[in-house]
Amino acid sequence: MIELQGIPVSPGVAIGPALVLDADGYRIPRCLVAAEDAAGEFARLTTAVDAVSARLETNRLETSAVAGANTGDIFAAQLQMLHDPRLHAELGRRIQEDFQSSAYAVSRVLNNYATALRRLDNPLLADRAEDVLDIEKQLLLELGAVSRQPLSDLTEPVIVLSHVLTPSETAGLDRRYVRGFCTETGGPGGHTAIVAKGLELPAVVGIGPFLDAIGSAAHVIVDGDRGRVIIDPDAATLEHYQLRLQQRQSLTARLAELKDLPAETSDGLRIQLSANIEFPQEAHACLERGADGIGLYRTEFLYLSSADEPSEEDHYEAYSQVVREMDGRPVVIRTLDLGADKMGHRPLVEQEHNPFLGLRSIRLSLRNLDLFRPQLRAILRAAVHGDIRVMFPLITTIVELRQARMLLNVVAEDLSESGIPYRSDIPVGMMVEVPAAVVMLDHFVREVDFFSIGTNDLAQYTLAVDRSNEYVADLYQSCDPAVLRLIARSIEVADANDTPIAVCGEMSSNPARALLLIGLGVRNLSVPPSTLHRVKKAIRSVTMEQCQQIAERVMKFQTARDVDLYLLDRLGDLVPELVLK
Ligand code: PEP
Ligand code: MG
């Protein structure tokens, strides 16, 4: 049994067989061979090496003839690597002494080489890493070992173990078979984490290197509540987690009974409890769970999940589906928030040194009007079907907000001139997720109809901590007092101007933090659909006065740790059912 600790990003427990992905998403499960077959396995590798070697030599000759000897030398260098005696010794040891399959040995050894080269931080050597991975692929193909099947071709339940999973890869996981996942990299606030929550997949990220230690046919437990991953659990551990799984399932069933009850404190304060979605299909689950509306529709996932760049019609169809499904309830459509960890089809941005401080979100939309206009047209067109509101992300300056609003007006005029049905009188809001916006909120408040606080980015930019970086995960705290002060100030300004303000960052999906936000004056929360019932349960278990007392006390603390410990303690007193043992 191996116990690993990572960052819990999506709650729940999952148990199942491991599916190990290599860096490129190939499926190379760790397989062992019987001791008596090891020599034959090594011979298979030698044949594969010969075949790849012959192909590289042909490539070298042909390329040299066409493009000159310098270009042909690329293959000469690959040949040299392929015949490197240390490489052969390492492969031989793994296959003949550790009895690893040749494919698994190739995948591990060459990936390790490539990683070592990349770490040297030298662009020339980093290019060599690509050569190493190329050789890996060729050998795996020769061994008949790579299955180029996408993960969507699964037929049995698995727990995915991977070095990295991008938000779009995560979005592509087949929920019928993938029970959970864990990755070596990743941080607490990254979009991979958000998608995992959306899909209700227990997940742990930022574990550090561990894939090498995974045994053949490993069984895995993912504890998404505590960030633990257990490989090949012993009988007692397995029993413990099976019990946890049952307890969770029965709690989920009990909470589901709250579906048709309002999100109202026990002394009658009604809270608007909406849901965050990434895909139109999720709207159905939101309704099923009694959401008051969609408080955040992350529309960029239309880009991340489709093979081609979405057209205006694709946007229109998606938004119309959501707003029709929500049947008169408000739907807040956030315009594209591409960039940083969410890249679309075409390279909209050159490689940036600091992508989270770079050309992302509204900045990217305003500089790519051929991307932005179709989306705005589609939003205004879909608005004829229901209560659509538009929201701009990452607004930092008044100028950006004005530009975005102006474009919305221009697009409305175009639609009007073309005689296309649309609605232009929709509420326009902005996300409050950059400290500069909070500082200037008394000016912004005159130019928007509503605000929504994005605590994920607000914490990132206030604390100068990359939300998806595992090395600084401990510093990424949405309950840091500095973040809480910015939230409190935003609420104050909004209230003083009678402008609605919601919180749609992940902070509101934590029941104890939701109570704190209510105590600070928030009356509108938007949470992932999977957490709707928990948050509602917390709201229905307390009085307004209790929330205010929580807020009053919390605002006196100096550290995020003190805040979180106190909140957990209060939740234990007020809603013990929600505190997992
Ligand atoms: C946020 O930043 O809090 C937010 C809701 O937006 P996203 O997580 O998509 O950046
Ligand atoms: Mg954000």
Coordinates of C-alpha atoms and ligand atoms in Angstrom, one line a residue:
M1 CA 0.0 0.0 0.0
I2 CA 1.3 3.5 -0.9
E3 CA -0.2 6.6 0.5
L4 CA 0.2 9.9 -1.3
Q5 CA -0.8 13.4 -0.3
G6 CA -1.9 16.0 -2.8
I7 CA -4.3 18.9 -3.1
P8 CA -8.0 18.0 -2.8
V9 CA -9.8 19.8 -5.6
S10 CA -13.0 18.0 -6.1
P11 CA -14.7 16.3 -3.2
G12 CA -15.8 12.7 -2.9
V13 CA -14.3 9.2 -2.8
A14 CA -13.6 7.1 -5.8
I15 CA -12.2 3.5 -5.8
G16 CA -11.2 1.6 -8.9
P17 CA -8.4 0.2 -11.1
A18 CA -5.7 2.6 -12.3
L19 CA -5.4 3.9 -15.8
V20 CA -2.0 5.5 -16.2
L21 CA -1.6 8.1 -18.9
D22 CA 1.8 9.2 -20.1
A23 CA 2.6 12.8 -20.8
D24 CA 0.9 12.8 -24.2
G25 CA -2.2 11.0 -23.1
Y26 CA -1.2 7.6 -24.4
R27 CA -2.3 4.7 -22.4
I28 CA 0.7 2.8 -21.1
P29 CA -0.5 0.9 -18.1
R30 CA 2.3 -0.6 -16.1
C31 CA 2.5 -4.2 -17.0
L32 CA 4.8 -6.9 -15.7
V33 CA 5.8 -10.0 -17.6
A34 CA 6.5 -13.4 -16.1
A35 CA 10.2 -14.0 -15.2
E36 CA 10.5 -16.7 -17.8
D37 CA 9.2 -14.3 -20.5
A38 CA 11.6 -11.5 -19.7
A39 CA 14.2 -12.6 -22.2
G40 CA 11.6 -12.8 -25.0
E41 CA 10.3 -9.4 -24.0
F42 CA 13.8 -7.9 -24.3
A43 CA 14.2 -9.6 -27.7
R44 CA 10.9 -7.9 -28.8
L45 CA 12.4 -4.6 -27.7
T46 CA 15.6 -5.3 -29.7
T47 CA 13.5 -6.0 -32.8
A48 CA 11.6 -2.8 -32.3
V49 CA 14.9 -0.8 -31.9
D50 CA 16.2 -2.3 -35.1
A51 CA 13.1 -1.4 -37.0
V52 CA 13.1 2.2 -35.7
S53 CA 16.8 2.4 -36.3
A54 CA 16.3 1.4 -40.0
R55 CA 13.5 3.9 -40.4
L56 CA 15.6 6.7 -38.9
E57 CA 18.5 5.8 -41.2
T58 CA 16.2 6.0 -44.3
N59 CA 14.9 9.3 -43.0
R60 CA 18.4 10.6 -42.6
L61 CA 19.4 9.7 -46.1
E62 CA 16.3 10.9 -47.8
T63 CA 16.2 14.2 -45.8
S64 CA 19.9 14.9 -46.4
A65 CA 19.4 14.4 -50.1
V66 CA 16.4 16.8 -50.2
A67 CA 17.2 19.3 -47.5
G68 CA 20.9 19.0 -47.0
A69 CA 23.1 17.2 -44.5
N70 CA 22.4 19.6 -41.6
T71 CA 18.7 18.8 -41.6
G72 CA 19.4 15.1 -42.1
D73 CA 21.5 15.3 -38.9
I74 CA 18.4 15.6 -36.9
F75 CA 17.9 11.9 -37.5
A76 CA 21.5 11.2 -37.0
A77 CA 21.1 12.6 -33.5
Q78 CA 18.0 10.5 -32.9
L79 CA 19.9 7.4 -34.0
Q80 CA 22.7 8.2 -31.6
M81 CA 20.2 8.5 -28.8
L82 CA 18.5 5.3 -29.8
H83 CA 21.8 3.4 -29.6
D84 CA 22.9 5.1 -26.4
P85 CA 24.4 2.3 -24.2
R86 CA 23.1 3.8 -21.0
L87 CA 19.6 3.8 -22.4
H88 CA 19.9 0.1 -23.3
A89 CA 21.3 -0.8 -19.9
E90 CA 18.4 0.9 -18.2
L91 CA 15.8 -0.7 -20.4
G92 CA 17.5 -4.1 -20.0
R93 CA 17.5 -3.7 -16.2
R94 CA 13.8 -2.8 -16.1
I95 CA 12.8 -5.6 -18.3
Q96 CA 15.1 -8.4 -17.2
E97 CA 15.4 -7.6 -13.5
D98 CA 12.2 -5.7 -12.7
F99 CA 10.2 -7.7 -15.3
Q100 CA 8.5 -4.7 -16.7
S101 CA 6.9 -4.9 -20.1
S102 CA 9.0 -3.4 -22.8
A103 CA 6.4 -0.8 -23.6
Y104 CA 6.2 0.4 -20.0
A105 CA 10.0 0.4 -19.6
V106 CA 10.3 2.5 -22.8
S107 CA 7.7 4.9 -21.8
R108 CA 9.1 5.5 -18.3
V109 CA 12.8 5.6 -19.2
L110 CA 12.4 7.9 -22.2
N111 CA 9.9 10.2 -20.3
N112 CA 12.4 10.5 -17.5
Y113 CA 15.1 11.4 -19.9
A114 CA 12.9 14.0 -21.5
T115 CA 12.0 15.5 -18.2
A116 CA 15.6 15.6 -17.1
L117 CA 16.5 17.5 -20.3
R118 CA 13.6 19.9 -19.9
R119 CA 14.7 20.7 -16.4
L120 CA 18.1 21.9 -17.5
D121 CA 16.3 25.1 -18.7
N122 CA 18.3 25.3 -21.9
P123 CA 16.3 25.7 -25.1
L124 CA 18.6 23.5 -27.1
L125 CA 18.3 20.7 -24.7
A126 CA 14.6 21.2 -24.4
D127 CA 14.4 20.5 -28.1
R128 CA 16.3 17.3 -27.6
A129 CA 13.6 16.3 -25.1
E130 CA 11.1 16.4 -28.0
D131 CA 13.5 14.1 -30.0
V132 CA 13.5 11.7 -27.0
L133 CA 9.7 11.6 -26.9
D134 CA 9.6 11.1 -30.6
I135 CA 11.8 8.0 -30.3
E136 CA 9.5 6.8 -27.4
K137 CA 6.5 7.1 -29.7
Q138 CA 8.1 5.3 -32.5
L139 CA 9.2 2.5 -30.3
L140 CA 5.8 2.2 -28.7
L141 CA 4.2 2.1 -32.1
E142 CA 6.6 -0.6 -33.2
L143 CA 5.9 -2.6 -30.1
G144 CA 2.2 -2.3 -30.9
A145 CA 1.8 -0.8 -27.4
V146 CA 0.3 2.6 -27.9
S147 CA -3.3 2.7 -28.1
R148 CA -4.3 5.9 -29.8
Q149 CA -7.8 5.4 -28.5
P150 CA -9.0 8.5 -26.8
L151 CA -10.1 8.2 -23.2
S152 CA -13.6 8.3 -24.5
D153 CA -13.3 4.8 -25.8
L154 CA -13.2 3.3 -22.3
T155 CA -15.4 0.3 -21.5
E156 CA -14.7 -0.3 -17.9
P157 CA -14.5 1.9 -14.7
V158 CA -11.1 3.5 -14.1
I159 CA -9.3 6.0 -12.0
V160 CA -7.1 8.1 -14.3
L161 CA -3.6 8.8 -13.1
S162 CA -1.6 11.3 -15.1
H163 CA 1.2 13.7 -15.0
V164 CA -1.0 16.5 -16.1
L165 CA -4.6 16.9 -17.3
T166 CA -5.6 20.1 -19.1
P167 CA -9.1 21.6 -18.5
S168 CA -10.2 20.4 -21.9
E169 CA -8.8 16.9 -21.4
T170 CA -10.7 16.8 -18.1
A171 CA -13.8 18.0 -19.9
G172 CA -13.4 15.1 -22.3
L173 CA -13.3 12.4 -19.6
D174 CA -16.1 9.9 -20.0
R175 CA -18.1 10.2 -16.9
R176 CA -19.6 6.8 -17.3
Y177 CA -16.3 5.1 -16.8
V178 CA -13.9 7.6 -15.2
R179 CA -14.6 7.6 -11.5
G180 CA -11.9 10.0 -10.4
F181 CA -8.4 11.2 -11.2
C182 CA -5.1 12.3 -9.7
T183 CA -2.3 14.2 -11.3
E184 CA 1.3 14.9 -10.5
T185 CA 0.9 18.6 -11.3
G186 CA -1.8 21.2 -10.8
G187 CA -3.0 23.6 -8.2
P188 CA -6.1 24.2 -6.1
G189 CA -7.7 26.9 -8.2
G190 CA -6.9 25.8 -11.7
H191 CA -9.7 25.2 -14.3
T192 CA -9.0 21.5 -14.3
A193 CA -10.1 21.5 -10.7
I194 CA -13.2 23.5 -11.6
V195 CA -14.1 21.1 -14.4
A196 CA -13.6 18.1 -12.1
K197 CA -16.1 19.6 -9.7
G198 CA -18.5 20.3 -12.5
L199 CA -18.3 16.6 -13.6
E200 CA -18.5 15.5 -9.9
L201 CA -15.3 13.6 -10.3
P202 CA -13.3 13.2 -7.0
A203 CA -9.9 14.5 -7.8
V204 CA -6.5 15.2 -6.2
V205 CA -3.8 17.2 -8.0
G206 CA -0.3 18.4 -7.4
I207 CA 0.9 15.1 -5.9
G208 CA 4.4 15.4 -7.3
P209 CA 6.1 12.5 -9.1
F210 CA 4.5 9.2 -8.3
L211 CA 3.5 7.5 -11.5
D212 CA 6.7 5.6 -11.5
A213 CA 5.7 3.8 -8.4
I214 CA 2.4 2.5 -9.7
G215 CA 2.3 -1.3 -9.8
S216 CA 0.7 -3.5 -12.4
A217 CA -3.0 -3.6 -12.2
A218 CA -3.0 -1.2 -9.3
H219 CA -6.1 -0.4 -7.4
V220 CA -6.5 3.2 -6.3
I221 CA -8.6 5.1 -3.8
V222 CA -9.0 8.9 -4.5
D223 CA -10.0 10.8 -1.4
G224 CA -11.1 14.1 -2.9
D225 CA -12.1 15.4 0.5
R226 CA -8.7 15.2 2.1
G227 CA -6.3 15.1 -0.9
R228 CA -5.2 11.5 -0.2
V229 CA -4.5 8.9 -2.8
I230 CA -3.9 5.3 -1.8
I231 CA -2.4 2.8 -4.2
D232 CA -3.2 -0.8 -3.6
P233 CA -4.9 -0.3 -0.2
D234 CA -4.8 -3.0 2.5
A235 CA -8.1 -4.7 3.4
A236 CA -8.8 -2.4 6.4
T237 CA -8.2 0.8 4.4
L238 CA -10.4 -0.4 1.6
E239 CA -13.2 -1.3 4.0
H240 CA -12.9 2.2 5.7
Y241 CA -13.2 3.9 2.3
Q242 CA -16.1 1.7 1.1
L243 CA -17.9 2.8 4.3
R244 CA -17.1 6.5 3.6
L245 CA -18.4 6.0 0.1
Q246 CA -21.7 4.6 1.4
Q247 CA -22.0 7.4 4.0
R248 CA -21.4 10.0 1.3
Q249 CA -24.0 8.4 -0.9
S250 CA -26.6 8.3 1.8
L251 CA -25.9 12.0 2.8
T252 CA -26.3 12.9 -0.9
A253 CA -29.6 11.1 -1.0
R254 CA -30.8 12.9 2.2
L255 CA -29.7 16.3 1.0
A256 CA -31.5 15.7 -2.3
E257 CA -34.8 16.0 -0.4
L258 CA -34.0 19.7 -0.1
K259 CA -34.4 20.2 -3.8
D260 CA -37.8 21.9 -3.8
L261 CA -37.2 23.9 -0.6
P262 CA -36.0 27.5 -0.8
A263 CA -32.5 28.5 0.1
E264 CA -33.7 30.4 3.2
T265 CA -32.2 30.9 6.6
S266 CA -34.3 29.6 9.5
D267 CA -35.4 33.2 10.2
G268 CA -36.7 33.7 6.7
L269 CA -33.9 35.5 4.8
R270 CA -34.1 34.3 1.2
I271 CA -30.8 33.7 -0.6
Q272 CA -30.6 33.4 -4.4
L273 CA -28.8 30.1 -4.9
S274 CA -27.7 29.7 -8.5
A275 CA -25.4 27.3 -10.2
N276 CA -22.2 27.6 -12.2
I277 CA -22.0 25.6 -15.5
E278 CA -19.4 25.0 -18.2
F279 CA -21.6 23.1 -20.7
P280 CA -25.2 23.5 -21.8
Q281 CA -26.1 19.9 -20.9
E282 CA -25.5 20.8 -17.2
A283 CA -28.5 23.1 -17.1
H284 CA -30.8 20.1 -16.7
A285 CA -28.9 19.0 -13.6
C286 CA -29.2 22.5 -12.2
L287 CA -32.9 22.5 -12.5
E288 CA -33.2 19.0 -11.1
R289 CA -31.3 20.2 -8.0
G290 CA -33.5 23.3 -7.6
A291 CA -31.1 26.0 -8.7
D292 CA -32.6 29.5 -8.7
G293 CA -30.8 30.2 -12.0
I294 CA -27.4 30.0 -13.7
G295 CA -25.1 32.5 -11.9
L296 CA -22.1 31.8 -14.1
Y297 CA -22.0 30.2 -17.5
R298 CA -18.3 29.7 -18.4
T299 CA -18.8 30.0 -22.2
E300 CA -15.2 29.4 -23.1
F301 CA -15.8 25.7 -22.6
L302 CA -17.6 25.7 -25.9
Y303 CA -14.2 26.3 -27.4
L304 CA -12.3 23.9 -25.2
S305 CA -14.7 21.0 -25.8
S306 CA -15.3 21.1 -29.6
A307 CA -13.0 20.1 -32.4
D308 CA -13.7 23.2 -34.6
E309 CA -13.9 26.8 -33.6
P310 CA -17.6 27.5 -32.6
S311 CA -19.6 29.7 -35.0
E312 CA -22.2 32.3 -34.0
E313 CA -24.8 29.6 -34.6
D314 CA -23.0 27.2 -32.2
H315 CA -23.0 29.9 -29.5
Y316 CA -26.6 30.8 -30.2
E317 CA -27.7 27.1 -30.0
A318 CA -25.9 26.6 -26.7
Y319 CA -27.2 29.7 -25.0
S320 CA -30.8 29.1 -26.3
Q321 CA -30.7 25.6 -24.9
V322 CA -29.7 26.8 -21.5
V323 CA -32.1 29.7 -21.3
R324 CA -35.0 27.6 -22.5
E325 CA -34.2 24.8 -20.1
M326 CA -34.0 27.3 -17.2
D327 CA -37.6 28.3 -18.0
G328 CA -37.6 32.0 -17.0
R329 CA -34.9 31.8 -14.4
P330 CA -32.0 34.2 -14.8
V331 CA -29.0 33.0 -16.8
V332 CA -25.7 35.0 -16.5
I333 CA -23.6 34.4 -19.5
R334 CA -20.0 35.3 -19.0
T335 CA -18.2 36.2 -22.2
L336 CA -15.1 34.3 -23.2
D337 CA -12.5 33.9 -20.6
L338 CA -9.9 32.2 -22.8
G339 CA -6.1 32.4 -22.3
A340 CA -3.8 31.4 -19.4
D341 CA -4.8 27.8 -18.6
K342 CA -7.7 27.8 -21.1
M343 CA -6.5 27.9 -24.7
G344 CA -8.8 27.7 -27.7
H345 CA -8.2 26.3 -31.2
R346 CA -5.9 28.8 -32.8
P347 CA -2.9 30.2 -31.0
L348 CA -4.4 33.5 -30.0
V349 CA -1.4 34.4 -27.9
E350 CA 2.3 33.7 -28.4
Q351 CA 4.0 31.8 -25.6
E352 CA 3.8 34.2 -22.6
H353 CA 6.1 34.3 -19.6
N354 CA 3.3 35.1 -17.2
P355 CA 0.1 33.9 -18.9
F356 CA -2.1 34.8 -15.9
L357 CA -0.9 38.3 -16.1
G358 CA -1.0 38.3 -19.9
L359 CA -3.4 38.4 -22.8
R360 CA -6.3 36.6 -21.3
S361 CA -10.0 36.9 -20.8
I362 CA -11.6 40.3 -21.7
R363 CA -8.2 41.6 -22.9
L364 CA -8.0 38.8 -25.4
S365 CA -11.6 39.2 -26.5
L366 CA -11.2 42.9 -27.1
R367 CA -8.2 42.3 -29.3
N368 CA -9.9 39.5 -31.3
L369 CA -13.1 41.0 -32.4
D370 CA -13.7 38.2 -34.9
L371 CA -14.0 36.0 -31.9
F372 CA -15.9 38.4 -29.6
R373 CA -18.5 39.8 -32.0
P374 CA -20.1 36.4 -32.9
Q375 CA -20.4 35.6 -29.2
L376 CA -22.1 39.0 -28.4
R377 CA -24.4 38.6 -31.3
A378 CA -25.4 35.1 -30.2
I379 CA -26.0 36.3 -26.6
L380 CA -28.4 39.2 -27.7
R381 CA -30.2 36.8 -30.1
A382 CA -30.6 34.1 -27.5
A383 CA -31.9 36.7 -25.1
V384 CA -35.3 36.7 -26.8
H385 CA -35.9 33.2 -25.3
G386 CA -35.6 34.2 -21.6
D387 CA -33.8 36.1 -18.9
I388 CA -30.3 36.4 -20.2
R389 CA -27.7 38.7 -18.5
V390 CA -24.3 39.3 -19.9
M391 CA -21.1 39.5 -17.7
F392 CA -17.6 40.6 -18.7
P393 CA -14.7 38.8 -17.0
L394 CA -11.4 40.1 -15.6
I395 CA -12.4 43.8 -15.9
T396 CA -9.5 45.8 -14.6
T397 CA -10.0 49.3 -15.9
I398 CA -13.1 51.4 -16.7
V399 CA -11.8 51.7 -20.3
E400 CA -12.1 48.0 -20.8
L401 CA -15.7 48.0 -19.5
R402 CA -16.6 50.8 -21.7
Q403 CA -15.1 49.2 -24.8
A404 CA -16.9 46.0 -24.1
R405 CA -20.2 47.8 -23.6
M406 CA -19.7 49.8 -26.7
L407 CA -19.1 46.7 -28.8
L408 CA -22.3 45.2 -27.4
N409 CA -24.2 48.3 -28.6
V410 CA -22.5 48.1 -32.0
V411 CA -23.5 44.5 -32.3
A412 CA -27.1 45.3 -31.3
E413 CA -27.2 47.9 -34.1
D414 CA -25.9 45.5 -36.6
L415 CA -28.6 42.9 -35.7
S416 CA -31.2 45.6 -35.9
E417 CA -30.1 46.7 -39.3
S418 CA -30.2 43.1 -40.5
G419 CA -33.6 42.6 -39.1
I420 CA -32.5 39.7 -36.9
P421 CA -34.6 39.2 -33.7
Y422 CA -32.6 40.1 -30.6
R423 CA -33.0 41.9 -27.2
S424 CA -30.7 44.7 -26.3
D425 CA -32.1 45.7 -22.9
I426 CA -30.4 42.9 -21.0
P427 CA -28.6 43.6 -17.7
V428 CA -24.8 44.1 -18.1
G429 CA -22.5 43.1 -15.3
M430 CA -18.9 42.5 -14.6
M431 CA -16.8 40.1 -12.6
V432 CA -15.0 41.6 -9.6
E433 CA -11.8 39.5 -9.7
V434 CA -8.9 41.9 -9.9
P435 CA -8.0 44.0 -6.9
A436 CA -7.9 47.2 -9.1
A437 CA -11.5 46.7 -9.8
V438 CA -12.4 46.6 -6.1
V439 CA -10.4 49.8 -5.5
M440 CA -12.3 51.5 -8.3
L441 CA -15.7 49.9 -7.6
D442 CA -17.3 53.2 -6.7
H443 CA -16.8 54.3 -10.3
F444 CA -17.6 50.9 -11.9
V445 CA -20.9 50.8 -9.9
R446 CA -22.3 53.7 -12.0
E447 CA -21.7 51.8 -15.3
V448 CA -23.0 48.2 -14.6
D449 CA -26.3 46.6 -13.6
F450 CA -24.7 44.0 -11.4
F451 CA -21.4 42.5 -10.0
S452 CA -20.3 39.0 -9.4
I453 CA -17.2 38.4 -7.3
G454 CA -14.8 35.8 -8.8
T455 CA -13.0 34.7 -5.6
N456 CA -10.8 32.3 -7.5
D457 CA -9.0 35.1 -9.5
L458 CA -9.4 37.7 -6.7
A459 CA -7.4 35.4 -4.4
Q460 CA -4.8 34.8 -7.1
Y461 CA -4.3 38.4 -7.9
T462 CA -4.5 39.7 -4.4
L463 CA -2.0 37.2 -3.0
A464 CA 0.2 37.1 -6.1
V465 CA -0.2 33.3 -6.2
D466 CA -0.8 31.3 -9.4
R467 CA -4.0 29.5 -8.7
S468 CA -2.9 26.4 -10.7
N469 CA 0.6 26.0 -9.4
E470 CA 1.2 23.2 -7.0
Y471 CA 4.4 24.7 -5.5
V472 CA 2.5 27.7 -4.0
A473 CA -0.8 25.9 -3.3
D474 CA -0.5 26.4 0.4
L475 CA -0.4 30.2 -0.2
Y476 CA -3.5 30.2 -2.3
Q477 CA -6.2 30.9 0.3
S478 CA -9.5 32.5 -0.6
C479 CA -10.1 33.1 3.2
D480 CA -6.9 35.2 3.5
P481 CA -7.9 38.3 5.5
A482 CA -6.7 40.5 2.6
V483 CA -9.1 38.8 0.2
L484 CA -11.9 39.0 2.8
R485 CA -11.4 42.7 3.2
L486 CA -11.7 43.2 -0.6
I487 CA -14.9 41.2 -0.6
A488 CA -16.3 43.1 2.3
R489 CA -15.5 46.4 0.6
S490 CA -17.1 45.3 -2.7
I491 CA -20.3 44.4 -0.9
E492 CA -20.3 47.7 0.9
V493 CA -20.0 49.7 -2.3
A494 CA -22.5 47.7 -4.1
D495 CA -25.0 47.9 -1.3
A496 CA -24.6 51.6 -0.9
N497 CA -25.5 52.0 -4.6
D498 CA -28.3 49.4 -4.6
T499 CA -26.4 47.3 -7.1
P500 CA -26.8 43.5 -6.8
I501 CA -23.6 41.7 -6.0
A502 CA -23.2 37.9 -6.2
V503 CA -20.3 35.6 -5.4
C504 CA -19.6 32.9 -8.1
G505 CA -16.1 31.9 -7.2
E506 CA -15.4 28.5 -5.6
M507 CA -15.5 30.1 -2.1
S508 CA -19.3 30.1 -2.1
S509 CA -19.5 26.4 -2.7
N510 CA -17.9 25.6 0.7
P511 CA -20.9 25.6 3.1
A512 CA -19.0 27.3 6.0
R513 CA -17.6 30.0 3.7
A514 CA -21.0 30.5 2.2
L515 CA -22.3 31.4 5.7
L516 CA -19.5 33.8 6.1
L517 CA -20.4 35.5 2.8
I518 CA -24.0 35.8 3.9
G519 CA -22.8 37.3 7.1
L520 CA -20.8 39.8 5.1
G521 CA -24.0 40.8 3.2
V522 CA -24.1 38.6 0.1
R523 CA -27.6 37.6 -0.9
N524 CA -26.8 35.8 -4.1
L525 CA -24.4 32.8 -4.4
S526 CA -23.6 30.7 -7.4
V527 CA -22.0 27.3 -6.9
P528 CA -21.2 24.2 -8.9
P529 CA -24.4 22.1 -9.2
S530 CA -22.8 19.2 -7.3
T531 CA -22.6 21.5 -4.2
L532 CA -26.0 23.1 -4.4
H533 CA -27.7 20.8 -1.8
R534 CA -24.9 21.2 0.8
V535 CA -24.9 24.9 0.6
K536 CA -28.6 25.0 0.8
K537 CA -28.5 22.7 3.8
A538 CA -26.1 25.1 5.5
I539 CA -28.3 28.1 4.8
R540 CA -31.4 26.5 6.0
S541 CA -29.7 25.5 9.3
V542 CA -28.7 29.0 10.5
T543 CA -30.2 32.4 11.3
M544 CA -29.1 35.6 9.8
E545 CA -27.8 36.7 13.1
Q546 CA -25.5 33.7 13.4
C547 CA -24.0 34.4 10.0
Q548 CA -23.4 38.0 11.0
Q549 CA -21.7 36.9 14.2
I550 CA -19.5 34.6 12.1
A551 CA -18.5 37.5 9.8
E552 CA -17.9 39.8 12.7
R553 CA -15.5 37.4 14.3
V554 CA -13.8 36.3 11.1
M555 CA -12.9 39.9 10.1
K556 CA -10.8 40.2 13.2
F557 CA -8.5 37.2 12.3
Q558 CA -5.0 37.8 10.9
T559 CA -4.4 34.5 9.0
A560 CA -6.3 32.3 6.6
R561 CA -5.6 29.3 8.8
D562 CA -7.4 31.0 11.8
V563 CA -10.3 31.8 9.6
D564 CA -10.7 28.3 8.2
L565 CA -10.3 26.6 11.6
Y566 CA -12.9 28.9 13.1
L567 CA -15.3 28.3 10.2
L568 CA -14.9 24.6 10.4
D569 CA -15.6 24.7 14.1
R570 CA -18.8 26.8 13.6
L571 CA -20.0 24.5 10.8
G572 CA -19.5 21.6 13.2
D573 CA -21.7 23.3 15.8
L574 CA -24.4 24.6 13.4
V575 CA -24.6 21.9 10.7
P576 CA -22.8 18.9 12.0
E577 CA -24.3 16.7 9.3
L578 CA -22.0 18.4 6.8
V579 CA -18.8 17.8 8.6
L580 CA -17.2 14.6 7.3
K581 CA -15.6 12.4 9.9
Ligands
PEP1 C1 -13.3 33.3 -10.5 O1 -12.2 33.7 -10.9 O2 -13.6 33.2 -9.3 C2 -14.3 32.7 -11.4 C3 -15.5 32.4 -11.0 O3 -13.9 32.6 -12.7 P1 -13.0 31.4 -13.2 O4 -12.8 30.4 -12.1 O5 -13.6 30.8 -14.4 O6 -11.7 32.2 -13.5
MG2 MG -12.0 34.2 -13.0

